[in-house]
CSV table of C-alpha atoms in Angstrom, one decimal:
chain,number,residue,atom,x,y,z
A,1,UNK,CA,3.4,2.6,20.8
A,2,UNK,CA,5.7,5.2,22.4
A,3,UNK,CA,9.1,6.6,21.7
A,4,UNK,CA,11.4,6.8,24.6
A,5,UNK,CA,13.3,10.1,24.8
A,6,UNK,CA,16.9,10.4,26.0
A,7,UNK,CA,16.4,13.9,27.3
A,8,UNK,CA,13.8,16.7,27.6
A,9,UNK,CA,12.9,18.6,24.4
A,10,UNK,CA,13.7,22.3,24.7
A,11,UNK,CA,11.5,25.2,23.8
A,12,UNK,CA,11.8,26.1,20.1
A,13,UNK,CA,13.0,22.6,19.1
A,14,UNK,CA,11.5,21.4,15.8
A,15,UNK,CA,10.1,17.9,16.2
A,16,UNK,CA,7.6,15.4,14.8
A,17,UNK,CA,4.5,14.3,16.8
A,18,UNK,CA,3.0,10.8,16.4
A,19,UNK,CA,-0.8,10.8,16.2
A,20,UNK,CA,-2.7,8.3,18.3
A,21,UNK,CA,-6.1,9.6,17.0
A,22,UNK,CA,-8.4,7.0,15.4
A,23,UNK,CA,-7.6,6.7,11.7
A,24,UNK,CA,-4.3,8.6,12.1
A,25,UNK,CA,-2.3,6.1,14.2
A,26,UNK,CA,1.4,6.0,13.2
A,27,UNK,CA,1.3,9.3,11.2
A,28,UNK,CA,3.8,12.0,12.1
A,29,UNK,CA,3.3,15.8,12.0
A,30,UNK,CA,5.9,18.5,12.1
A,31,UNK,CA,5.7,20.8,15.1
A,32,UNK,CA,7.7,23.1,17.4
A,33,UNK,CA,8.0,22.7,21.1
A,34,UNK,CA,6.4,25.7,22.8
A,35,UNK,CA,6.7,24.7,26.4
A,36,UNK,CA,7.8,21.8,28.7
A,37,UNK,CA,4.7,21.4,30.9
A,38,UNK,CA,6.4,18.9,33.3
A,39,UNK,CA,5.4,15.3,33.9
A,40,UNK,CA,6.7,14.4,30.4
A,41,UNK,CA,4.1,16.6,28.7
A,42,UNK,CA,4.8,19.3,26.1
A,43,UNK,CA,2.8,22.1,24.5
A,44,UNK,CA,3.5,22.0,20.7
A,45,UNK,CA,2.5,24.1,17.7
A,46,UNK,CA,2.0,22.2,14.5
A,47,UNK,CA,3.6,23.4,11.3
A,48,UNK,CA,0.7,22.5,9.0
A,49,UNK,CA,-2.2,21.4,11.1
A,50,UNK,CA,-4.7,24.2,11.9
A,51,UNK,CA,-7.5,24.9,14.4
A,52,UNK,CA,-10.9,23.5,13.4
A,53,UNK,CA,-12.6,26.9,14.2
A,54,UNK,CA,-10.1,29.1,12.4
A,55,UNK,CA,-8.1,27.6,9.6
A,56,UNK,CA,-5.6,30.5,9.7
A,57,UNK,CA,-4.4,29.6,13.2
A,58,UNK,CA,-1.8,26.8,13.7
A,59,UNK,CA,-3.1,24.1,16.0
A,60,UNK,CA,-1.5,24.0,19.5
A,61,UNK,CA,-2.0,21.1,21.9
A,62,UNK,CA,-0.4,19.3,24.9
A,63,UNK,CA,1.1,15.9,24.0
A,64,UNK,CA,2.9,13.2,25.9
A,65,UNK,CA,6.7,13.1,25.6
A,66,UNK,CA,6.6,9.6,24.2
A,67,UNK,CA,4.6,10.9,21.2
A,68,UNK,CA,7.4,13.2,20.2
A,69,UNK,CA,10.6,12.5,18.3
A,70,UNK,CA,13.3,14.8,16.9
A,71,UNK,CA,13.2,15.5,13.1
A,72,UNK,CA,14.7,12.6,11.2
A,73,UNK,CA,18.2,13.2,9.9
A,74,UNK,CA,18.5,14.1,6.2
A,75,UNK,CA,19.3,11.1,4.0
A,76,UNK,CA,22.8,10.6,2.6
A,77,UNK,CA,23.3,11.9,-1.0
A,78,UNK,CA,21.9,9.6,-3.6
A,79,UNK,CA,24.4,7.3,-5.3
A,80,UNK,CA,22.0,6.0,-7.8
A,81,UNK,CA,19.3,7.5,-9.9
A,82,UNK,CA,16.5,5.5,-8.3
A,83,UNK,CA,16.2,6.4,-4.6
A,84,UNK,CA,13.7,3.6,-3.7
A,85,UNK,CA,13.2,0.0,-4.6
A,86,UNK,CA,10.4,-2.5,-4.3
A,87,UNK,CA,9.9,-3.5,-0.7
A,88,UNK,CA,11.5,-0.4,0.8
A,89,UNK,CA,9.8,0.9,3.9
A,90,UNK,CA,9.0,4.6,3.3
A,91,UNK,CA,7.1,7.6,4.7
A,92,UNK,CA,4.9,9.4,2.2
A,93,UNK,CA,3.9,13.0,2.8
A,94,UNK,CA,0.1,13.3,2.5
A,95,UNK,CA,-2.7,15.1,4.4
A,96,UNK,CA,-0.1,17.4,6.1
A,97,UNK,CA,1.8,14.5,7.7
A,98,UNK,CA,4.1,11.5,7.1
A,99,UNK,CA,2.5,8.1,6.7
A,100,UNK,CA,4.5,4.8,6.8
A,101,UNK,CA,4.1,2.3,3.9
A,102,UNK,CA,5.9,-0.1,1.5
A,103,UNK,CA,7.1,0.6,-2.0
A,104,UNK,CA,5.4,-1.8,-4.4
A,105,UNK,CA,6.8,-0.6,-7.8
A,106,UNK,CA,7.2,2.4,-10.0
A,107,UNK,CA,5.2,3.6,-13.0
A,108,UNK,CA,6.6,6.6,-14.8
A,109,UNK,CA,7.6,9.2,-12.1
A,110,UNK,CA,5.4,7.7,-9.4
A,111,UNK,CA,6.2,5.1,-6.8
A,112,UNK,CA,3.4,2.9,-5.6
A,113,UNK,CA,3.1,2.8,-1.8
A,114,UNK,CA,0.9,0.3,0.0
A,115,UNK,CA,-0.4,1.3,3.5
A,116,UNK,CA,-1.6,-1.0,6.3
A,117,UNK,CA,-5.0,0.6,5.8
A,118,UNK,CA,-5.2,-1.3,2.5
A,119,UNK,CA,-4.8,1.9,0.5
A,120,UNK,CA,-2.3,1.9,-2.5
A,121,UNK,CA,-1.3,5.3,-3.7
A,122,UNK,CA,1.3,6.7,-6.2
A,123,UNK,CA,3.7,9.4,-5.1
A,124,UNK,CA,6.5,11.3,-6.8
A,125,UNK,CA,9.9,10.7,-5.3
A,126,UNK,CA,9.9,14.2,-3.7
A,127,UNK,CA,7.0,13.2,-1.5
A,128,UNK,CA,8.8,10.2,0.0
A,129,UNK,CA,11.5,9.5,2.5
A,130,UNK,CA,13.1,6.3,3.8
A,131,UNK,CA,11.3,5.2,7.0
A,132,UNK,CA,13.3,5.6,10.2
A,133,UNK,CA,12.3,4.7,13.8
A,134,UNK,CA,13.3,6.6,16.9
A,135,UNK,CA,14.1,4.1,19.7
A,136,UNK,CA,16.0,4.7,22.9
A,137,UNK,CA,17.4,8.0,21.7
A,138,UNK,CA,18.7,6.6,18.4
A,139,UNK,CA,17.6,6.5,14.7
A,140,UNK,CA,17.1,3.2,13.0
A,141,UNK,CA,17.1,3.3,9.2
A,142,UNK,CA,15.1,0.9,7.0
A,143,UNK,CA,15.8,0.1,3.3
């Protein structure tokens, strides 16, 4: 599961990094490009992930270019009161990253989101965004 990039990411660029770690596959974490290491590798500093040894230091690591994508574009302004509907593919912000799931309904102010892991969790709308894929240098939006 890689994401082709149209061009090299520049130092200072804000991006999202896709995790390939067991139990975290398909989740995305905000980061900043620190350095282009060559051979399609980049040193990044995560916005919210921290070092295991010292939780006050942001985690830095070298990742493959196909694990990086630009930040998704902001969604268009809402035209209706409800921003999500049953069956919409969304990303939910949880555990310091974005996780892909499907809207299963709404109870009060919470939208139910089902994840491929079998988990079903309720989130307020502010913790959700419509899912988008980055392929061949373009964003693809899902409803």
